PDB file of C-alpha atoms in Angstrom:
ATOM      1  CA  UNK A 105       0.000   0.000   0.000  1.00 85.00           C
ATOM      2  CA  UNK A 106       1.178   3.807  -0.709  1.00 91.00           C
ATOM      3  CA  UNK A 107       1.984   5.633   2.175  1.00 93.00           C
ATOM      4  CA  UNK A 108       2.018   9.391   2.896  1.00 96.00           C
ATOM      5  CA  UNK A 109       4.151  11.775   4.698  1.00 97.00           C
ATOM      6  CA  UNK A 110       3.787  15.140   5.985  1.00 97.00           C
ATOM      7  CA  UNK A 111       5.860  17.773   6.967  1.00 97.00           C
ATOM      8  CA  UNK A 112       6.373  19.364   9.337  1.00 97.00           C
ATOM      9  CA  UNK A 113       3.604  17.700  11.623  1.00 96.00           C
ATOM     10  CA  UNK A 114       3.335  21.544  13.361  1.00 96.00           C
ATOM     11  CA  UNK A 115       4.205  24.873  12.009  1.00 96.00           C
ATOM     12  CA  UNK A 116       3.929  27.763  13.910  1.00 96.00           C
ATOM     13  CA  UNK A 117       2.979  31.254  11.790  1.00 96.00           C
ATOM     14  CA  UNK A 118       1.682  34.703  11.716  1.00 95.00           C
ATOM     15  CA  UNK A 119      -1.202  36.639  10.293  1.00 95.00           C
ATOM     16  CA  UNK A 120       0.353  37.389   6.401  1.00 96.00           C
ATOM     17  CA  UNK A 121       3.195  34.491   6.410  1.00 96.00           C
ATOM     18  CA  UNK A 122       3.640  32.684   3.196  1.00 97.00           C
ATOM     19  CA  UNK A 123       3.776  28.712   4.417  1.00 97.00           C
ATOM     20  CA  UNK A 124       4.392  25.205   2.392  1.00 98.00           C
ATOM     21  CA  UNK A 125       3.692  22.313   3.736  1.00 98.00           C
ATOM     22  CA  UNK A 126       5.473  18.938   1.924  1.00 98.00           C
ATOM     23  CA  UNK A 127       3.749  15.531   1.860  1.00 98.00           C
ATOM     24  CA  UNK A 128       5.599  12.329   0.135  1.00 98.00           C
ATOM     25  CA  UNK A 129       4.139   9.427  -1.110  1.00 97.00           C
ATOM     26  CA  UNK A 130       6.113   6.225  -0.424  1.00 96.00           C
ATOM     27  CA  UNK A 131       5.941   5.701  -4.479  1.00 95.00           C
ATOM     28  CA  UNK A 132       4.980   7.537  -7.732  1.00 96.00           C
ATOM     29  CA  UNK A 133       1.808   8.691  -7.958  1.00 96.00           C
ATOM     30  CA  UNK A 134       1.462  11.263 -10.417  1.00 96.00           C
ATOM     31  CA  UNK A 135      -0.464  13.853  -9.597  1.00 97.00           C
ATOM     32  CA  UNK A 136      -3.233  11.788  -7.557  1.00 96.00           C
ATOM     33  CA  UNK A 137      -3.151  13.981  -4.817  1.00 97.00           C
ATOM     34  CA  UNK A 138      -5.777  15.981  -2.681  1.00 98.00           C
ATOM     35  CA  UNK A 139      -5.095  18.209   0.396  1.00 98.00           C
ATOM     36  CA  UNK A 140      -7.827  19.036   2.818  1.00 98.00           C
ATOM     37  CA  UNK A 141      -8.137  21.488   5.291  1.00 98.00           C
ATOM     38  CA  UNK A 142      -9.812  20.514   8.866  1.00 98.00           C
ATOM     39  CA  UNK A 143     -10.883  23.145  11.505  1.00 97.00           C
ATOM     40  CA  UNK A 144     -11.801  22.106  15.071  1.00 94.00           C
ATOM     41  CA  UNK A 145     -15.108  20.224  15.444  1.00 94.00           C
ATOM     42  CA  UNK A 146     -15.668  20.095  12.060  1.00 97.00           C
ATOM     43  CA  UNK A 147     -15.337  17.614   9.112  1.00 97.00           C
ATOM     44  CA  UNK A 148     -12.225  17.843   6.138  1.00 98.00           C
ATOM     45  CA  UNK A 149     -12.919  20.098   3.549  1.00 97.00           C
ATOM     46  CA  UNK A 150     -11.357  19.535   0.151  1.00 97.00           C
ATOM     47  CA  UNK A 151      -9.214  22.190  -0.927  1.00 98.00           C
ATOM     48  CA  UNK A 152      -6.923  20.960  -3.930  1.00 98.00           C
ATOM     49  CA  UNK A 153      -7.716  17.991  -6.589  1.00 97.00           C
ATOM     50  CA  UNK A 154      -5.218  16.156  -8.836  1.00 97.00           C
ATOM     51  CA  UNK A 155      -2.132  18.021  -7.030  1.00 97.00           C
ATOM     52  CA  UNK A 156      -3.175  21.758  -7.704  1.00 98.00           C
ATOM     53  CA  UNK A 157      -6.762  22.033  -9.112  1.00 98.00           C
ATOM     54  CA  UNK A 158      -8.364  24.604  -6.763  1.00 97.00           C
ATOM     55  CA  UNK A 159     -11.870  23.495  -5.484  1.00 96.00           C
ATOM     56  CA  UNK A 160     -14.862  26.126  -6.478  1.00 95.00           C
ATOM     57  CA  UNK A 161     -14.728  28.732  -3.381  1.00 95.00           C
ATOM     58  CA  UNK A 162     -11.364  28.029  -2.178  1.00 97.00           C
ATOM     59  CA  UNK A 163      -9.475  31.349  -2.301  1.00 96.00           C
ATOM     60  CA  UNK A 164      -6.388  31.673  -4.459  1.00 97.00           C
ATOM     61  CA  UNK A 165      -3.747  32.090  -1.667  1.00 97.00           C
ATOM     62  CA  UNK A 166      -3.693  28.530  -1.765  1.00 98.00           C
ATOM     63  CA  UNK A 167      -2.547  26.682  -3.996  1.00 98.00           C
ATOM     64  CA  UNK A 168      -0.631  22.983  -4.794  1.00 98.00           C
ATOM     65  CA  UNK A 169       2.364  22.252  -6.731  1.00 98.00           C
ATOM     66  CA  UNK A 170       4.121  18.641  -7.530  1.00 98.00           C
ATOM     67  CA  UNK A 171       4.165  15.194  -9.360  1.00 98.00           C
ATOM     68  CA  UNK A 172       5.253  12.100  -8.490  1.00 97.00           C
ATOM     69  CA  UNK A 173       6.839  11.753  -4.748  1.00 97.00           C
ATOM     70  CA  UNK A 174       6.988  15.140  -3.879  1.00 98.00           C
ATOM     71  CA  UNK A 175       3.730  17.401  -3.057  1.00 98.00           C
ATOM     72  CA  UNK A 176       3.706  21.237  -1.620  1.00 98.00           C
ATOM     73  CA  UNK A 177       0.751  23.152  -0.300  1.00 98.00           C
ATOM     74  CA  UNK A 178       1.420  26.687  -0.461  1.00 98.00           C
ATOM     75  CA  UNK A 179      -0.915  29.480   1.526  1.00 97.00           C
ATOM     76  CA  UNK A 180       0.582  33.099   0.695  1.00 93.00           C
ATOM     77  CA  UNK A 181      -0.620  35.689   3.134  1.00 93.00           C
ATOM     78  CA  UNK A 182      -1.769  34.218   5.799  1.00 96.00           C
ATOM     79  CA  UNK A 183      -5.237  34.613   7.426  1.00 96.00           C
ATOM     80  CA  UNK A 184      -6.571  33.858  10.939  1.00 95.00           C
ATOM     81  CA  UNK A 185      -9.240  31.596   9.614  1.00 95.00           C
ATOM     82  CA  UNK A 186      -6.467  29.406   7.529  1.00 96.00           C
ATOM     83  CA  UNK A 187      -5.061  28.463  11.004  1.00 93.00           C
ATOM     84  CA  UNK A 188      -6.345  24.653  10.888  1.00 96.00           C
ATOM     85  CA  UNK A 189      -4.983  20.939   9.976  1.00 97.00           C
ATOM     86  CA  UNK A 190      -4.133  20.177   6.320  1.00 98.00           C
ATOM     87  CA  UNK A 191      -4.106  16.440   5.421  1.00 98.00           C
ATOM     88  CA  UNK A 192      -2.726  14.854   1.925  1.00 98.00           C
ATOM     89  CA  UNK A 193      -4.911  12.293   0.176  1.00 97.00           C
ATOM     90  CA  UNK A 194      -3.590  10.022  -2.364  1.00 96.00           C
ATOM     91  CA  UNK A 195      -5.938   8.402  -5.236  1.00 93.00           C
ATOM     92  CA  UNK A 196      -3.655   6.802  -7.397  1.00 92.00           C
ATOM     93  CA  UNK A 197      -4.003   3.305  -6.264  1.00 82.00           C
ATOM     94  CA  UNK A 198      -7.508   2.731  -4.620  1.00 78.00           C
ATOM     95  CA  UNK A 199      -8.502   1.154  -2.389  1.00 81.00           C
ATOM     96  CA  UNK A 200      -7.314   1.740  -0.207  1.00 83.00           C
ATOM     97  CA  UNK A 201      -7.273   5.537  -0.100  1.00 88.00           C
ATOM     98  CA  UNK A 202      -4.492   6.855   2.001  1.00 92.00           C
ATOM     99  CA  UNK A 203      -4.001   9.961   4.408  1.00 96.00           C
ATOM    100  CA  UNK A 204      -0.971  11.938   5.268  1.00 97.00           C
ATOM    101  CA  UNK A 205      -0.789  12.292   9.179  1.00 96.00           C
ATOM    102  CA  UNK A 206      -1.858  15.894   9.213  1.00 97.00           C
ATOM    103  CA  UNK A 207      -0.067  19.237   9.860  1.00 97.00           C
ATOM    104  CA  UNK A 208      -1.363  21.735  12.252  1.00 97.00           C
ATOM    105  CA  UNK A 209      -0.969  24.928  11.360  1.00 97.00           C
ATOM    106  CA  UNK A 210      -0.311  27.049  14.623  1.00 95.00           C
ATOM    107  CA  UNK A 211      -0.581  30.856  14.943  1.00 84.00           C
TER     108      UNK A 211
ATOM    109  CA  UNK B  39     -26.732  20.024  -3.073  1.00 92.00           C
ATOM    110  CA  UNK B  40     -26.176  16.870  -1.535  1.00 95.00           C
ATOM    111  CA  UNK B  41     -25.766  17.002   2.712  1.00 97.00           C
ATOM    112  CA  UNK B  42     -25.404  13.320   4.391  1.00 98.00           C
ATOM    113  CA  UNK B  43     -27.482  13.030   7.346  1.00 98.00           C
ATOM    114  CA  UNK B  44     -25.389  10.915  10.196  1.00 98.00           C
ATOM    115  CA  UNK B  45     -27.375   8.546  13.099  1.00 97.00           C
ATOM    116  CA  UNK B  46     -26.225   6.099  15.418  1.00 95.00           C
ATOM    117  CA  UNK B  47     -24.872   5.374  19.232  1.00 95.00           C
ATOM    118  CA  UNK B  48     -22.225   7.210  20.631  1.00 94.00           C
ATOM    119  CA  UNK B  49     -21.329   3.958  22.685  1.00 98.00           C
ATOM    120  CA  UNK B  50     -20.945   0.623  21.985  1.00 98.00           C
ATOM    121  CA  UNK B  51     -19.534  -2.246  24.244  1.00 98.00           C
ATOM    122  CA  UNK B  52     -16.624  -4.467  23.979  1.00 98.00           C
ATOM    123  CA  UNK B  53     -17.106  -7.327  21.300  1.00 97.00           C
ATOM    124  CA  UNK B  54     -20.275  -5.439  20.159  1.00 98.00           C
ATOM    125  CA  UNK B  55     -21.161  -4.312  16.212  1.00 98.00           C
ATOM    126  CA  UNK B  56     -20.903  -0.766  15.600  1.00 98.00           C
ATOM    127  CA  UNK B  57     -23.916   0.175  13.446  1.00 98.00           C
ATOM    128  CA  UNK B  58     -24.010   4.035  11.708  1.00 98.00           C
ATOM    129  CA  UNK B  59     -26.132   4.889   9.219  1.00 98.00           C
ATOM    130  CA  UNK B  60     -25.701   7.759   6.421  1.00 98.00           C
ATOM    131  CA  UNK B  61     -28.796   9.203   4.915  1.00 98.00           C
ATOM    132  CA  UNK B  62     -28.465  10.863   1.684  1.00 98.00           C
ATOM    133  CA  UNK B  63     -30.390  14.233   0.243  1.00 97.00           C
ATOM    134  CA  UNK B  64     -29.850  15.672  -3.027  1.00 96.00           C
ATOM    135  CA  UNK B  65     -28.293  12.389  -5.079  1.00 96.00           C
ATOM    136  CA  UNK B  66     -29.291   8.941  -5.152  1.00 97.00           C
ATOM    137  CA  UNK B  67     -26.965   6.281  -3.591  1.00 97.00           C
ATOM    138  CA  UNK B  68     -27.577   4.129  -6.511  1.00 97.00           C
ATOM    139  CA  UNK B  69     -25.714   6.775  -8.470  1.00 96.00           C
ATOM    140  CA  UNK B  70     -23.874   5.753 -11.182  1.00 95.00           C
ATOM    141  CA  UNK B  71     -20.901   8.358 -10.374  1.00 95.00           C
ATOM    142  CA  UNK B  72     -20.511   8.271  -6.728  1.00 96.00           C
ATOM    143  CA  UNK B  73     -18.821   6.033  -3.902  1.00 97.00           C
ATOM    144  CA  UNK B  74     -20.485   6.421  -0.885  1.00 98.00           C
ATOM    145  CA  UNK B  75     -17.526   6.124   2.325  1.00 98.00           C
ATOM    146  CA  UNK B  76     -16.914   5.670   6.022  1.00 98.00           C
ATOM    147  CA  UNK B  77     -13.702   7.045   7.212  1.00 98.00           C
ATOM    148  CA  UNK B  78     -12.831   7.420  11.185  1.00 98.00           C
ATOM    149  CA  UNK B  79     -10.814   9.952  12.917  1.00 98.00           C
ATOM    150  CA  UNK B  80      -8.672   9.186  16.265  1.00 96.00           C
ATOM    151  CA  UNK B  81      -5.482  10.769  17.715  1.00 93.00           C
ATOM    152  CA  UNK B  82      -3.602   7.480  17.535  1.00 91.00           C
ATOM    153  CA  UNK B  83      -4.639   6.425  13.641  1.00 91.00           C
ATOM    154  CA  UNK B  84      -5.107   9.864  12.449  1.00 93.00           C
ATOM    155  CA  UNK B  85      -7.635   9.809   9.313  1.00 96.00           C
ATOM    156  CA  UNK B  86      -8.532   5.992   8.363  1.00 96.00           C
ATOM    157  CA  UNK B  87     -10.615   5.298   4.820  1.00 95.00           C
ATOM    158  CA  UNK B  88     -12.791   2.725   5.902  1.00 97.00           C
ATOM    159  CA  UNK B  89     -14.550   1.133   3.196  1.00 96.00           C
ATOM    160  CA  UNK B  90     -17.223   2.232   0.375  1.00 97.00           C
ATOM    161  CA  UNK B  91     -19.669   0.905  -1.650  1.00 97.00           C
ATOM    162  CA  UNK B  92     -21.566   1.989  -5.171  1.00 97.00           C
ATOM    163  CA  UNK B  93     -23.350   0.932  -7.740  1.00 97.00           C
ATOM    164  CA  UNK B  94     -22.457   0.518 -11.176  1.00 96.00           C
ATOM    165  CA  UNK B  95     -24.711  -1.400 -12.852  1.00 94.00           C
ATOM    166  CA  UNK B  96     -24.099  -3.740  -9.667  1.00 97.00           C
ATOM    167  CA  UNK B  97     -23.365  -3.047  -6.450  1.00 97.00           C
ATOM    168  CA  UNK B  98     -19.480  -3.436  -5.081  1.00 96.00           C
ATOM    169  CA  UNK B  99     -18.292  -2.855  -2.049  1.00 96.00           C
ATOM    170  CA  UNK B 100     -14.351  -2.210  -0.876  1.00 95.00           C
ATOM    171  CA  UNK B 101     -12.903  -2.396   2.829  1.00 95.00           C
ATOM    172  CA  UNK B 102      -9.615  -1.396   3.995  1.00 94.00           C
ATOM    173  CA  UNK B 103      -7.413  -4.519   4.747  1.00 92.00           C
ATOM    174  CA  UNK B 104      -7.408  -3.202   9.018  1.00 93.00           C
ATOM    175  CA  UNK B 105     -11.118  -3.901   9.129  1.00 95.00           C
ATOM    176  CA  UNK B 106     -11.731  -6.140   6.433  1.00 92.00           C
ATOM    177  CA  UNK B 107     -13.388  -9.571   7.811  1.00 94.00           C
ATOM    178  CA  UNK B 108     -15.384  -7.037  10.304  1.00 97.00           C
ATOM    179  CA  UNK B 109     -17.034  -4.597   8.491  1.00 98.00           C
ATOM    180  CA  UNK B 110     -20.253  -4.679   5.927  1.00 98.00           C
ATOM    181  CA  UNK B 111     -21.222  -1.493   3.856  1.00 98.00           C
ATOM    182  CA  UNK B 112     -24.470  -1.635   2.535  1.00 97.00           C
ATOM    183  CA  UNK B 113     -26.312   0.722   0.339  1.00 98.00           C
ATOM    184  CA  UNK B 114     -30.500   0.759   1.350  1.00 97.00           C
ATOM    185  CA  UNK B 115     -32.266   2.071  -1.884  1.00 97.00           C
ATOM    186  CA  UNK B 116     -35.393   2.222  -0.084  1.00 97.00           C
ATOM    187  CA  UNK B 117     -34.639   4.654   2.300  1.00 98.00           C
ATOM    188  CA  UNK B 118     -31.801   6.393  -0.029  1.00 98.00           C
ATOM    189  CA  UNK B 119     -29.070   5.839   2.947  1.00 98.00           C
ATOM    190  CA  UNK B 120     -26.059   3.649   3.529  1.00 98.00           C
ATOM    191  CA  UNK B 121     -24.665   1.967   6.882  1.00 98.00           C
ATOM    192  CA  UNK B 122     -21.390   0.872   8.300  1.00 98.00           C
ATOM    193  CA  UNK B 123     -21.614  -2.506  10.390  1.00 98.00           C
ATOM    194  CA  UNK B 124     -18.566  -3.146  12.403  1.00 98.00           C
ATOM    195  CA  UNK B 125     -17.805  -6.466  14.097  1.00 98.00           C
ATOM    196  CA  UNK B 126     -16.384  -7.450  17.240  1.00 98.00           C
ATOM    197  CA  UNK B 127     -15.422  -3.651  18.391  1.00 98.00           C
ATOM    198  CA  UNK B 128     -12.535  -2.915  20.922  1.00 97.00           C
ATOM    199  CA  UNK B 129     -12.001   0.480  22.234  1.00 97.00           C
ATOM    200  CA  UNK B 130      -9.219   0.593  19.427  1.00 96.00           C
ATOM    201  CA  UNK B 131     -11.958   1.359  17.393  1.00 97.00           C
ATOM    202  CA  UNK B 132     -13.415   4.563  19.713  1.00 98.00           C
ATOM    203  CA  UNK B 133     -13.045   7.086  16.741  1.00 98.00           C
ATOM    204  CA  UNK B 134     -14.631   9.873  15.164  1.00 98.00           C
ATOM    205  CA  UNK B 135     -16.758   8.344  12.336  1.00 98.00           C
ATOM    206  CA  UNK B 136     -17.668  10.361   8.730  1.00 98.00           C
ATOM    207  CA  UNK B 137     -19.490   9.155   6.122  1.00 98.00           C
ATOM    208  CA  UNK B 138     -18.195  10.832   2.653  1.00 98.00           C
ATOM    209  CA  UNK B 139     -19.035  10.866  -0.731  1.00 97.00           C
ATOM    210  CA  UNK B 140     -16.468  10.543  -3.330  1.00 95.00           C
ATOM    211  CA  UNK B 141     -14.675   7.866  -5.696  1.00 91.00           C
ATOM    212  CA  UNK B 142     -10.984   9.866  -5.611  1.00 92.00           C
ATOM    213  CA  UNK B 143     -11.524  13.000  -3.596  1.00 95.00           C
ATOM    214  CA  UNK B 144     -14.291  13.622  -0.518  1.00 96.00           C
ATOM    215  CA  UNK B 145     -15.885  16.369  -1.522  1.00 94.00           C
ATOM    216  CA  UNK B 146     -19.125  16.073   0.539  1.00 97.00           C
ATOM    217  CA  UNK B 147     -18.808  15.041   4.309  1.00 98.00           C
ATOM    218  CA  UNK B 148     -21.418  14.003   7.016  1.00 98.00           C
ATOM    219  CA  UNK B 149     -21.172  15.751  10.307  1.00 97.00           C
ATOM    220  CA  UNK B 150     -19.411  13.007  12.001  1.00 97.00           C
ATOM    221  CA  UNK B 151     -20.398  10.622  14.953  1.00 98.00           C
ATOM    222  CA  UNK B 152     -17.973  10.467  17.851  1.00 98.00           C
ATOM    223  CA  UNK B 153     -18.539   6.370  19.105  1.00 98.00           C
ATOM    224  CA  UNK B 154     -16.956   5.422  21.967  1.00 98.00           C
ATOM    225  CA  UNK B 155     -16.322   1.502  22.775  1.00 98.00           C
ATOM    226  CA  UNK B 156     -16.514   1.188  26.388  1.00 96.00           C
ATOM    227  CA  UNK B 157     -18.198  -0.842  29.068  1.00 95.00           C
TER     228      UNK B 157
END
């Protein structure tokens, strides 16, 4: 099975920061990649499809590079509702679909 | 737009089956396009796909290889909804349970179910 990595696992940030945060899959998958963002008491919200295809709403301060291994989500300018968990999602080889561990993004 | 509607116990004993159900509005779950999912939430497993089931021209079903051999998805046309049925719980399995719809991405998530397996 494909396995997913994130990094950092924390990040620590201010209001207007640019922030990336990496994920790697354990082997090539193309650009079968989601990232989701997760606030407190609520469900994940997809943000990104297929690596960098911005969901309808989403605003364009984020945004997702990367093929392969290798997978960056990018937020330019920072806002105070952005603070949150992102997760990775790989669909390349389903089932079974496959998280990254999260990364909580800390003001 | 489509919402999923979440019901079932927040508790559930040891060696018990975990039963959640996932009502649908605004798509059919015999849809010919969509995978209907559980996926659980807990601090030690992080987010875990569960299983999923949909129809396409038959109904097929999928289950992660950590549950597989306890868990049954099954769609209920009827009532437009679709359950999760897990076997033999242990408090391993106290999670945070969503039902999702999606075949590569989750774009549309129930509100979640926090179960708890205790005594």
């Amino acid at each position: 099975d494909i396995q997913m990595t994130q990094s950092p696992s924390s990040l620590s940030a201010s209001v207007g920061d640019r922030v990336t945060i990496t994920c790697r899959a354990s082997q090539n998958i193309n650009t079968y990649l989601n990232w989701y963002q997760q606030k407190p008491g609520k469900a994940p919200n997809l943000l990104i499809y297929a690596a960098s295809s911005l969901q309808s709403g989403v605003p364009s301060r984020f945004s997702g590079s990367g093929s392969g291994t290798d997978f960056t989500l990018t937020i330019t300018s920072l806002q105070p509702e952005d603070f949150a968990t992102y997760y990775c999602q790989q669909f390349y080889s389903t089932p079974p679909v496959a998280f990254g561990q999260g990364t909580k993004l800390e003001i | 737009q489509v919402q999923l509607q979440q019901s079932g116990p927040g508790l559930v004993k040891p060696s018990q089956t975990l039963s959640l159900t996932c009502a649908i509005s605004g798509d059919s779950v015999s849809s010919s396009t969509a995978a209907w999912n559980w996926i659980r939430q807990s601090p030690s497993r992080g987010l875990e796909w569960l299983g999923r089931t949909y129809y396409r021209s038959n109904w097929y079903h999928d289950y992660a290889v950590s549950v597989e051999g306890r868990i049954t998805i099954n769609p209920d046309t009827s009532k437009n909804q679709f359950s999760l049925h897990l076997d033999s719980v242990t408090p391993e399995d106290t999670a945070l349970y969503y039902c999702a719809e999606g075949r590569d991405a989750f774009d549309i998530w129930g509100h979640g179910t926090m179960v708890t397996v205790s005594s």
